[in-house]
mmCIF file of C-alpha atoms in Angstrom:
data_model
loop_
_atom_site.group_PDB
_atom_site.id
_atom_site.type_symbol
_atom_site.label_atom_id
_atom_site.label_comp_id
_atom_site.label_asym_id
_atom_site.label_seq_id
_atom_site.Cartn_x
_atom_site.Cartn_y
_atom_site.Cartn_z
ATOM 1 C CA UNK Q 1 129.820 50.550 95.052
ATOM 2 C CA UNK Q 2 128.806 46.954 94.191
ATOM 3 C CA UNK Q 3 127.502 45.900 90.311
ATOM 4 C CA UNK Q 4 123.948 45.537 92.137
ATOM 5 C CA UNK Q 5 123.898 48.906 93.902
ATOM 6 C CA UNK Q 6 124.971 50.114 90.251
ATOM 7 C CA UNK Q 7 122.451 48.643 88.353
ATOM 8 C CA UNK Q 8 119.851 49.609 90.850
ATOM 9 C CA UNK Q 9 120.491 53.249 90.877
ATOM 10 C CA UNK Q 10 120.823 53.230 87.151
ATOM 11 C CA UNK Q 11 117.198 51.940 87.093
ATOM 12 C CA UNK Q 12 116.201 54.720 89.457
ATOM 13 C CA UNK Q 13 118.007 57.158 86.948
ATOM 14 C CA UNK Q 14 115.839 55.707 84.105
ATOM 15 C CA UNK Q 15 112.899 55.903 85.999
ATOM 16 C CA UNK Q 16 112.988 59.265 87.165
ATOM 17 C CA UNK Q 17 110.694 62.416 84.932
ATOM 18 C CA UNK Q 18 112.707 63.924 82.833
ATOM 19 C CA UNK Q 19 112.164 67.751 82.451
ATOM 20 C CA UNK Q 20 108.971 68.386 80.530
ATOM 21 C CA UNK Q 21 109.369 70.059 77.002
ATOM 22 C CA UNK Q 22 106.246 72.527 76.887
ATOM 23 C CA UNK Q 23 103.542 71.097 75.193
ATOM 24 C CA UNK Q 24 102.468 73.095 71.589
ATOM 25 C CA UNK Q 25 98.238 72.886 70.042
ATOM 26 C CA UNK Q 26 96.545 74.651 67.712
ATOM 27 C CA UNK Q 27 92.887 75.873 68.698
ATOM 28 C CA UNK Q 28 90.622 74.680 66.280
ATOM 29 C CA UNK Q 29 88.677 78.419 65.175
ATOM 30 C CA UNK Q 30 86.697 79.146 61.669
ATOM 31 C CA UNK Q 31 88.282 82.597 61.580
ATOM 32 C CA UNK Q 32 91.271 84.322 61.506
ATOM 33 C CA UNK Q 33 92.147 85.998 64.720
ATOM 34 C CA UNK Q 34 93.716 89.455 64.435
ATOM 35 C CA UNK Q 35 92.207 90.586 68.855
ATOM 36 C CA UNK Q 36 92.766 88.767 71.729
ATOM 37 C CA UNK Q 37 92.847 90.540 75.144
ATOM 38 C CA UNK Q 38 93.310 88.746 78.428
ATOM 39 C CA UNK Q 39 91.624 88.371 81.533
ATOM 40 C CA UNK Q 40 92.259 91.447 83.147
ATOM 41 C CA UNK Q 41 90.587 93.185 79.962
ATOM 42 C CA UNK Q 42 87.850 95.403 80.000
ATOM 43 C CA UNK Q 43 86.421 93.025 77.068
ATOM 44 C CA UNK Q 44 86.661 90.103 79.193
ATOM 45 C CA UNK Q 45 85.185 91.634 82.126
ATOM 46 C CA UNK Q 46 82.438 92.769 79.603
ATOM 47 C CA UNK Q 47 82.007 89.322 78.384
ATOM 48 C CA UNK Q 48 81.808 87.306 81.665
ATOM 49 C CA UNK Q 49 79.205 90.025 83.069
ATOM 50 C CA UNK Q 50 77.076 90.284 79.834
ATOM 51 C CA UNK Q 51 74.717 87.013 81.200
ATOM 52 C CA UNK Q 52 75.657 85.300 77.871
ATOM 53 C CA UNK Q 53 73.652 82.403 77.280
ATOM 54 C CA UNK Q 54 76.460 80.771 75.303
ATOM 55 C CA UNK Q 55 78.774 80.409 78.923
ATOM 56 C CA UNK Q 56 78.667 78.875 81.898
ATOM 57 C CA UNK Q 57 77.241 80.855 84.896
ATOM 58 C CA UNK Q 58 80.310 80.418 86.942
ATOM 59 C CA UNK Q 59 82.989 80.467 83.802
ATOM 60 C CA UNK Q 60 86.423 81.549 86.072
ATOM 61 C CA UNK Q 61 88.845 83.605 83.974
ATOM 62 C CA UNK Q 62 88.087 84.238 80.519
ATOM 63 C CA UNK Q 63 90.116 85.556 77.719
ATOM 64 C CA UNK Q 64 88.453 87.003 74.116
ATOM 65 C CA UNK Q 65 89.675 86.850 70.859
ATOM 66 C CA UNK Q 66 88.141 87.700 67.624
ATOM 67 C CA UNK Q 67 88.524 88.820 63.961
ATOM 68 C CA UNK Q 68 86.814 89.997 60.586
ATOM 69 C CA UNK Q 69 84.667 86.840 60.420
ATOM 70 C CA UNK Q 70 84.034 85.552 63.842
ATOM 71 C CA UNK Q 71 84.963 85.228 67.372
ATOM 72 C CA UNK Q 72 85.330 83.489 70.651
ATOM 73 C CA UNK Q 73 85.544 83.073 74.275
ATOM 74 C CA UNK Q 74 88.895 81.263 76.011
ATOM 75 C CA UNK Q 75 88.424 79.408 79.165
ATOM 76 C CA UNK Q 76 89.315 76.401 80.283
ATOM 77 C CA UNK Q 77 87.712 72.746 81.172
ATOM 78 C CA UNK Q 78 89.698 70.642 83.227
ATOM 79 C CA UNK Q 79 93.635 71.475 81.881
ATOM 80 C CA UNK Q 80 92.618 72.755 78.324
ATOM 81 C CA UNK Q 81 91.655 75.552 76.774
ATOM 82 C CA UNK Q 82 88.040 75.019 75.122
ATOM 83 C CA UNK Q 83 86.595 77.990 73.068
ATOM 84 C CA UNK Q 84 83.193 79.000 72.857
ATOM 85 C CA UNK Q 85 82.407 80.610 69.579
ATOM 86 C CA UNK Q 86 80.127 84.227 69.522
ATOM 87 C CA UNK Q 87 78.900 86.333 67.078
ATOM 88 C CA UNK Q 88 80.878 88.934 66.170
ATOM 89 C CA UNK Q 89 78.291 91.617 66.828
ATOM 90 C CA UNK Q 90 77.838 90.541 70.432
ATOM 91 C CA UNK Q 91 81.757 90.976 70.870
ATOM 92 C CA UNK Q 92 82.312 94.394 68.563
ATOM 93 C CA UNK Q 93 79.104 95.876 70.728
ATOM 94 C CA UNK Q 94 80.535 94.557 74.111
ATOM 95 C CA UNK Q 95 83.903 96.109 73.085
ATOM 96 C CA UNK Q 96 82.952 99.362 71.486
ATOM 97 C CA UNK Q 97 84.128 101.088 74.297
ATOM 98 C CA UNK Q 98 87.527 100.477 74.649
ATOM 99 C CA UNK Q 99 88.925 103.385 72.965
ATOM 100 C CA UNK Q 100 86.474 105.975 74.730
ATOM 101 C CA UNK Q 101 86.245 109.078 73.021
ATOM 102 C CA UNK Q 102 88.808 111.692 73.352
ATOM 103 C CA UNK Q 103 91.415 108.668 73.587
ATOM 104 C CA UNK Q 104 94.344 108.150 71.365
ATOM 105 C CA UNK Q 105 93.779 106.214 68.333
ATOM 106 C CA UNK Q 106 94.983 102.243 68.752
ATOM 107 C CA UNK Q 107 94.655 102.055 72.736
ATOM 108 C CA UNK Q 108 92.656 100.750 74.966
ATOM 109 C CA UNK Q 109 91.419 102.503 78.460
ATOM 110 C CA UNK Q 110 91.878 99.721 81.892
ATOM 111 C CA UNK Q 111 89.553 99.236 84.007
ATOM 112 C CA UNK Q 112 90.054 99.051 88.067
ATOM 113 C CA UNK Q 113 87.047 99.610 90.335
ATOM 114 C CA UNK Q 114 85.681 102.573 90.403
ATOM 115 C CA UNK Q 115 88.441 104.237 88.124
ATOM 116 C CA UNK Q 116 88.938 104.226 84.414
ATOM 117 C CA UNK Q 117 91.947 105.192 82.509
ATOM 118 C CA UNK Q 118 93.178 105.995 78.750
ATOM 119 C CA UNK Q 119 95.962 107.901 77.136
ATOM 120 C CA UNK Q 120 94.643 111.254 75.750
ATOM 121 C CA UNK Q 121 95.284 114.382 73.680
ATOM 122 C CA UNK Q 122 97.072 112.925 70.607
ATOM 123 C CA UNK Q 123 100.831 114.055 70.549
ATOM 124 C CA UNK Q 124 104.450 112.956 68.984
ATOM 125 C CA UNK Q 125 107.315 112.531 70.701
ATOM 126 C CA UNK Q 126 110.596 113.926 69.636
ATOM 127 C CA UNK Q 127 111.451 111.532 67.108
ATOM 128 C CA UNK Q 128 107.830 111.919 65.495
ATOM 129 C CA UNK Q 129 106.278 108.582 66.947
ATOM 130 C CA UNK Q 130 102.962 109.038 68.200
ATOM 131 C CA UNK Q 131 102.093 109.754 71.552
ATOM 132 C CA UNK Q 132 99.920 110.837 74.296
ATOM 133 C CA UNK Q 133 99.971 114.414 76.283
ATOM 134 C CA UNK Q 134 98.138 112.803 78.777
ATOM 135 C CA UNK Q 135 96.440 110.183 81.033
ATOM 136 C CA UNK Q 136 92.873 110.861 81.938
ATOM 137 C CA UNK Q 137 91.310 109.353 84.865
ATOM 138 C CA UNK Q 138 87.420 108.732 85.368
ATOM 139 C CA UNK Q 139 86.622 108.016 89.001
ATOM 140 C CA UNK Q 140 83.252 107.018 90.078
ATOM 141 C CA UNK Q 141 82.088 108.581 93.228
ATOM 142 C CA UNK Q 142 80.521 107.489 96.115
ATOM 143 C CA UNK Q 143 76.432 107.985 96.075
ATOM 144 C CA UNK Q 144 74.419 108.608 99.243
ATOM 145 C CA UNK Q 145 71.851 106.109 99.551
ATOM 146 C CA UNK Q 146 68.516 107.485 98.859
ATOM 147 C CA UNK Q 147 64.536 106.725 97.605
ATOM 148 C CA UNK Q 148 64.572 109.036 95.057
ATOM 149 C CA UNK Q 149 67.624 107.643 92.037
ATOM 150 C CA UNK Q 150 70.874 109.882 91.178
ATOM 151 C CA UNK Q 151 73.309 109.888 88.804
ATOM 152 C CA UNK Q 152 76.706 108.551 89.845
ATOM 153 C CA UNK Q 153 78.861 111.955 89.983
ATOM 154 C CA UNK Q 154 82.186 111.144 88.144
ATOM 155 C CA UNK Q 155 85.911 113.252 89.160
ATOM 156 C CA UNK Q 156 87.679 113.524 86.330
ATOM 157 C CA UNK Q 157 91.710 114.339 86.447
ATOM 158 C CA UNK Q 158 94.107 114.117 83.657
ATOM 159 C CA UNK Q 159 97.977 113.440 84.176
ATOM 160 C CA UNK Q 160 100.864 115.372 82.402
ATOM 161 C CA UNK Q 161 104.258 113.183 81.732
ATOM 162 C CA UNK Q 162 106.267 116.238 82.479
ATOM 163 C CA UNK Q 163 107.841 119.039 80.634
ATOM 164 C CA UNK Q 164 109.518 117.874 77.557
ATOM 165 C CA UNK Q 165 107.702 114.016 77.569
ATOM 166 C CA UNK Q 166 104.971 112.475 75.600
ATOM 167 C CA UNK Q 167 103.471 109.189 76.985
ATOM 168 C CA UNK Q 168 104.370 106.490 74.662
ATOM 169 C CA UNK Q 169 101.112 105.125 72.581
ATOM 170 C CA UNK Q 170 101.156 101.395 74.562
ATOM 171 C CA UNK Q 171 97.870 100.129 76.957
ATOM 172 C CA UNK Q 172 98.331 101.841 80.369
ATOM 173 C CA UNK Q 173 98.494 98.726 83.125
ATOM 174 C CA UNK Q 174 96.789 99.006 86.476
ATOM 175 C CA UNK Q 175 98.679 97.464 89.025
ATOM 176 C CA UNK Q 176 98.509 97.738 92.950
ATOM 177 C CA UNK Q 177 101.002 98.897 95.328
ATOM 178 C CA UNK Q 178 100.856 99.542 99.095
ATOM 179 C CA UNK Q 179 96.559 98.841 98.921
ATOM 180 C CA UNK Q 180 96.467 101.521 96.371
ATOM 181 C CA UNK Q 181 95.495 101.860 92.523
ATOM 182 C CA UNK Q 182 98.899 103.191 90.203
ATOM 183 C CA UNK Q 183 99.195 102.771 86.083
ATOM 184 C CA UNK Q 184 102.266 102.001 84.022
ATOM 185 C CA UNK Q 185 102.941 104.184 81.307
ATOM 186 C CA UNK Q 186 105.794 104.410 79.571
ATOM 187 C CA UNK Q 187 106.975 108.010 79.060
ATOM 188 C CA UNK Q 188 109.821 109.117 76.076
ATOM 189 C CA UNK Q 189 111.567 112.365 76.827
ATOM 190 C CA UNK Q 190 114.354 113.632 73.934
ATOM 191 C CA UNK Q 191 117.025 111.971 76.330
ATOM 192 C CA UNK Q 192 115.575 108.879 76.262
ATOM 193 C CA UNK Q 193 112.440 106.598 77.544
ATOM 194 C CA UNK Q 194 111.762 105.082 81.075
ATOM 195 C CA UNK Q 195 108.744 103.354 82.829
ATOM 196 C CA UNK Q 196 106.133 106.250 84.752
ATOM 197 C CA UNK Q 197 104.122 105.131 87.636
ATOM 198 C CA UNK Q 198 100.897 106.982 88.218
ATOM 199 C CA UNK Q 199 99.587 107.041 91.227
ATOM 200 C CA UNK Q 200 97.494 109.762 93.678
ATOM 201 C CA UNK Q 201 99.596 111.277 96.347
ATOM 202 C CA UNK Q 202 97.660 114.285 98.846
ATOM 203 C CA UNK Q 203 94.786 113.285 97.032
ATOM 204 C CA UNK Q 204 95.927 114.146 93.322
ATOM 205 C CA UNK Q 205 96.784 112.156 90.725
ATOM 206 C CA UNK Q 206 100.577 112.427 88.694
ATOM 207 C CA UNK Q 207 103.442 110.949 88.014
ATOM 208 C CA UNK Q 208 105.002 109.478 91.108
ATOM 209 C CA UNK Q 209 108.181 107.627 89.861
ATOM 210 C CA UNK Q 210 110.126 107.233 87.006
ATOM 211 C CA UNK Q 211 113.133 105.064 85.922
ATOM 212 C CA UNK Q 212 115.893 106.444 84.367
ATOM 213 C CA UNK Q 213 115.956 107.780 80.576
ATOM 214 C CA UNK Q 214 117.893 105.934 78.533
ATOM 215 C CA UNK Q 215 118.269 105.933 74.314
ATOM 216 C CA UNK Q 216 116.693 103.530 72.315
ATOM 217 C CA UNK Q 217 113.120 101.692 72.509
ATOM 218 C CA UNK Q 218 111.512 100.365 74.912
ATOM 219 C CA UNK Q 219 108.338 97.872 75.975
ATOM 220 C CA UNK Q 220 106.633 96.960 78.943
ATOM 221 C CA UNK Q 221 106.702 93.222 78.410
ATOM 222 C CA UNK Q 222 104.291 92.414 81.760
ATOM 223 C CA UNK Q 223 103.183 93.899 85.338
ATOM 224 C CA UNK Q 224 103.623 91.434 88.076
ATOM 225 C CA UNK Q 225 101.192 91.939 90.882
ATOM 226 C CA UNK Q 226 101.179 90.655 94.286
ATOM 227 C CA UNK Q 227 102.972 91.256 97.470
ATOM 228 C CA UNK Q 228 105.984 92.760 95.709
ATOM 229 C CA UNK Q 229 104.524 93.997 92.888
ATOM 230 C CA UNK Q 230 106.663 94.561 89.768
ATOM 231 C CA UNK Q 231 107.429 95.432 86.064
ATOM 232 C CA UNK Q 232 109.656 93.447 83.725
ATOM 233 C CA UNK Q 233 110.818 95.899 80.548
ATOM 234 C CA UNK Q 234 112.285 95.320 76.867
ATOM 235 C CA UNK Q 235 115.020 97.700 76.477
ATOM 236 C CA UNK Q 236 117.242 98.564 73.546
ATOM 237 C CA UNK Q 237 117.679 96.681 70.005
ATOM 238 C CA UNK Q 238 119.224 94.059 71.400
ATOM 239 C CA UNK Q 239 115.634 93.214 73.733
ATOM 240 C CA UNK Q 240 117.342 93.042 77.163
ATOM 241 C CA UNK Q 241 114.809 92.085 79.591
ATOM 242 C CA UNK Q 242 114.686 94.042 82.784
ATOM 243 C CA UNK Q 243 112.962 93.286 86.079
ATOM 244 C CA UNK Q 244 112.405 96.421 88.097
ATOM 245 C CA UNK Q 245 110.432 96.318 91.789
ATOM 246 C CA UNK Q 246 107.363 98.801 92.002
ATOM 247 C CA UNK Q 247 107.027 98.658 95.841
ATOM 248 C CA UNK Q 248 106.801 101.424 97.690
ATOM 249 C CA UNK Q 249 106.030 103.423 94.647
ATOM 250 C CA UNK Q 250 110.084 103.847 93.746
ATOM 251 C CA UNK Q 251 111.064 101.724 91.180
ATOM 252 C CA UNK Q 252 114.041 99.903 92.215
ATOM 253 C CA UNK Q 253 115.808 97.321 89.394
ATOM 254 C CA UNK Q 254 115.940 93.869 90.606
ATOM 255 C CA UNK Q 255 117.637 91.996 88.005
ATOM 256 C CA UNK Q 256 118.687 91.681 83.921
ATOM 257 C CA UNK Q 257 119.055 89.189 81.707
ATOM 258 C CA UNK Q 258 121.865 87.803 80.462
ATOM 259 C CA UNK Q 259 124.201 88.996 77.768
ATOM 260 C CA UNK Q 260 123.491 87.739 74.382
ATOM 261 C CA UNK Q 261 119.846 86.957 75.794
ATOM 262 C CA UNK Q 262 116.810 88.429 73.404
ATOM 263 C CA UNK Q 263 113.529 89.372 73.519
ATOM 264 C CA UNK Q 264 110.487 91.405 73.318
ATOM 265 C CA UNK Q 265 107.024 91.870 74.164
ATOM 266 C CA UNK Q 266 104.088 90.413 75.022
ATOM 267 C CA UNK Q 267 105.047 88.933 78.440
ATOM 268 C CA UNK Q 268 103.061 87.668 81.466
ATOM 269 C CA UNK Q 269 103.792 86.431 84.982
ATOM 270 C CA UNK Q 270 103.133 82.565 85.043
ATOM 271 C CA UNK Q 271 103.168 81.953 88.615
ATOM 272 C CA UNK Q 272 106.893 82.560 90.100
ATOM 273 C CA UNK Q 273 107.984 82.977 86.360
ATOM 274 C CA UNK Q 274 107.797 85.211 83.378
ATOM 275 C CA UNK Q 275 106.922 83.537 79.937
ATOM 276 C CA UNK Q 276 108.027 86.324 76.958
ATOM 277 C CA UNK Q 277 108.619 86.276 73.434
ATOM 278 C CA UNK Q 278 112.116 85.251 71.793
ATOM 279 C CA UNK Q 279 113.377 88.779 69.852
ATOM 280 C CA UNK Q 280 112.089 87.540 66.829
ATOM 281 C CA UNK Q 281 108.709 86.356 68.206
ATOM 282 C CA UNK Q 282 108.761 82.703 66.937
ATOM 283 C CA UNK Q 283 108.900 81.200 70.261
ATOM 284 C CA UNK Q 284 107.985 81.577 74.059
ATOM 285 C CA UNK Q 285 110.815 82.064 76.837
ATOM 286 C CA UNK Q 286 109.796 80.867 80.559
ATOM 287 C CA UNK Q 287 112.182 82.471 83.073
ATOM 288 C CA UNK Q 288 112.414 82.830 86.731
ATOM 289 C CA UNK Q 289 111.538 85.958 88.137
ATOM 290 C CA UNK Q 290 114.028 86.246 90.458
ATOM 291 C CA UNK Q 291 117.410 86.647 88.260
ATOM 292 C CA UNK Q 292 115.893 86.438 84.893
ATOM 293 C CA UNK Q 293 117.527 83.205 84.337
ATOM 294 C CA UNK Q 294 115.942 81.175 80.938
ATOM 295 C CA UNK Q 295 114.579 77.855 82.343
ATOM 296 C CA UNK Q 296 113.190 76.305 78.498
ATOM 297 C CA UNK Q 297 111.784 77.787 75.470
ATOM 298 C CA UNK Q 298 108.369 76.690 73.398
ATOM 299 C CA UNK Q 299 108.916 77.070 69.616
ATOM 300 C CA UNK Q 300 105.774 78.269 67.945
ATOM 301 C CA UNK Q 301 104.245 76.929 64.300
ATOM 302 C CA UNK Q 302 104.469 80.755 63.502
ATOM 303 C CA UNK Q 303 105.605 84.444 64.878
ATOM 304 C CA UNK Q 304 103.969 85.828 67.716
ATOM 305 C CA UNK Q 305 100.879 88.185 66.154
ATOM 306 C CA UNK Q 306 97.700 90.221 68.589
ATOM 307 C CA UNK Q 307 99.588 88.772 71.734
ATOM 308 C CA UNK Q 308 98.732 86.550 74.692
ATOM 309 C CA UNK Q 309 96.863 85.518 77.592
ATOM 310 C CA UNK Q 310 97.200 83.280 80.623
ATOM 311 C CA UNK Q 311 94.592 81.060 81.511
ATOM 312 C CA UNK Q 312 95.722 79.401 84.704
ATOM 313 C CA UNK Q 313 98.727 77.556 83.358
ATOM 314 C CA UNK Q 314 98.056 77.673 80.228
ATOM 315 C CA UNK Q 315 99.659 80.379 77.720
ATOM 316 C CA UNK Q 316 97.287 81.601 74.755
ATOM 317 C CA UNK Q 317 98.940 82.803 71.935
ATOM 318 C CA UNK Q 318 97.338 84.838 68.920
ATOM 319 C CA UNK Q 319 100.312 84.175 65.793
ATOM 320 C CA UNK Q 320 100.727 86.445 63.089
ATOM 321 C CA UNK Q 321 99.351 84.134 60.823
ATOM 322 C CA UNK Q 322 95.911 84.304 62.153
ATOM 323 C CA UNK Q 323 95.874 80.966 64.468
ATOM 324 C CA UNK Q 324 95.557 80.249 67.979
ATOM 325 C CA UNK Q 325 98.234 78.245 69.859
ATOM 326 C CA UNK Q 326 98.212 76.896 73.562
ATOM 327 C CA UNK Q 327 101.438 76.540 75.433
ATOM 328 C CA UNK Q 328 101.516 74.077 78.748
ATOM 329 C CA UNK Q 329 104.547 73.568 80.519
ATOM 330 C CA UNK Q 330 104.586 70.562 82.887
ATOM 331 C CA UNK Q 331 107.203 72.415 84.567
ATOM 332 C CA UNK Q 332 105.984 75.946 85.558
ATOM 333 C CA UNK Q 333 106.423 77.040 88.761
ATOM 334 C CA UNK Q 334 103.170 77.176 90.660
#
């Protein structure tokens, strides 16, 4: 190669975009935050449907976060994450219903057309954690149209875990598989715990599927919808990351992440990826969904607190200290 082809493809070199390092902020809020729920909440569906003078008729997805002294609504203008600041009583009166009564204490019922869904009848699992006996489902009926008004009849059904299991006290997650409604629940039996998927078969609702037992904890870090929907896990102490296939309704386990590779919850799907904590929560992990493979890493000003949201390719990130970070990545796979 001559010295001129040399020097010109060095220049090219040069010239090129280097890889992206994700890009850190701090929201500027006037409280502490200590609730933020994403846009697939029932709080942000609340919010955006609520005629709020305070947003935008058209806002796109929202997400909510709030605490003892204030609160706000996430969305974004342009590429960046603006919040619009609400008072507290609007928010604590649009979310009083998350934990309908007869739900167990610290979770949250989902929302999914005409059904409704929350862990129920207070229980413990073998090792004394708490749990849940059950899932109840609320499902709205269809009304004959009429002059005269009725009230919408609701079916009611509530779903064991099985002899011997407690579901585990974590948010149920609706997710959709062959056209059809199923929840993610994470059941414990004394062997072990595995990932439950609820769904109605001959017209009844129960546990379709289950993955394997195993000892030791375990999270569900983020349900992947779409075409081949999916579930990515936490397992063990060591926070091996697990990406299991949901379609079909059998849960079939499509990859794990590396040895000596650790994290935990909260997770989301970020397009083609998976952004998830680092074990001890004090930064963000993007990784591709198809072999789990760790693509960069965001370090946070502080641990990973209430959790996070994705607001089109941005990450929102409640820390432990009470803040509110942003995460871009130039990189992310659309």
């Amino acid at each position: 190669m001559s010295e001129r082809a040399v020097v010109a493809l060095s220049v090219l070199l040069l010239a090129s975009p280097a890889a992206a390092e994700p890009r850190v902020a701090l929201l500027d809020l006037p409280f502490r935050v200590t609730q933020l729920r994403d846009a697939g909440s029932e709080a942000a569906l609340a919010v955006t449907t609520a005629g709020l003078p305070q947003l935008p008729r058209k806002a796109g997805p929202v997400a909510v976060a709030w605490g003892e002294t204030g609160a706000a609504v996430l969305m974004l203008s342009g590429d960046r994450v603006t919040a619009v600041p609400l008072p507290l009583d609007a928010i604590e009166g649009l979310t009083a219903g998350e934990t309908p009564k007869g739900a167990v204490p610290g979770t949250r019922r989902v929302l999914a057309g005409p059904v409704s869904a929350y862990l129920s009848g207070p229980s413990r699992a073998a090792d004394g954690r708490p749990g849940a006996a059950g899932v109840t489902l609320r499902e709205r009926q269809t009304v004959t149209m009429s002059a005269d008004p009725k009230p919408v009849p609701v079916a009611t059904a509530t779903v064991p875990p099985g002899a011997g299991a407690v579901f585990s006290a974590d948010t149920l997650r609706p997710v959709e598989i062959d056209g059809a409604l199923n929840l993610l629940a994470l059941s414990e039996r004394p062997e072990g715990m595995g990932l439950a998927v609820i769904g109605r078969q001959g017209g009844v609702w129960r546990v379709r599927a289950e993955t394997p037992s195993e000892p030791g904890p375990l999270a569900l870090a983020a349900d992947l919808p779409g075409p081949m929907p999916g579930a990515v896990l936490v397992r063990g102490e060591e926070g091996r990351l697990e990406h299991w296939s949901l379609a079909g309704g059998t849960p079939a386990r499509q990859a794990r992440s590396a040895d000596g590779k650790s994290f935990s919850a909260p997770g989301a799907a970020l397009g083609g990826e998976l952004v998830v904590a680092s074990r001890d929560r004090t930064a963000l992990a993007y990784l591709s969904l198809k072999n789990l493979t760790e693509r960069t890493r965001a370090a946070l000003p502080a641990p990973v607190g209430a959790g996070l949201a994705v607001l089109g390719r941005q990450v929102v990130v409640a820390l432990a200290d009470g803040r509110l970070a942003t995460v871009q990545d130039g990189d992310a796979r659309p």
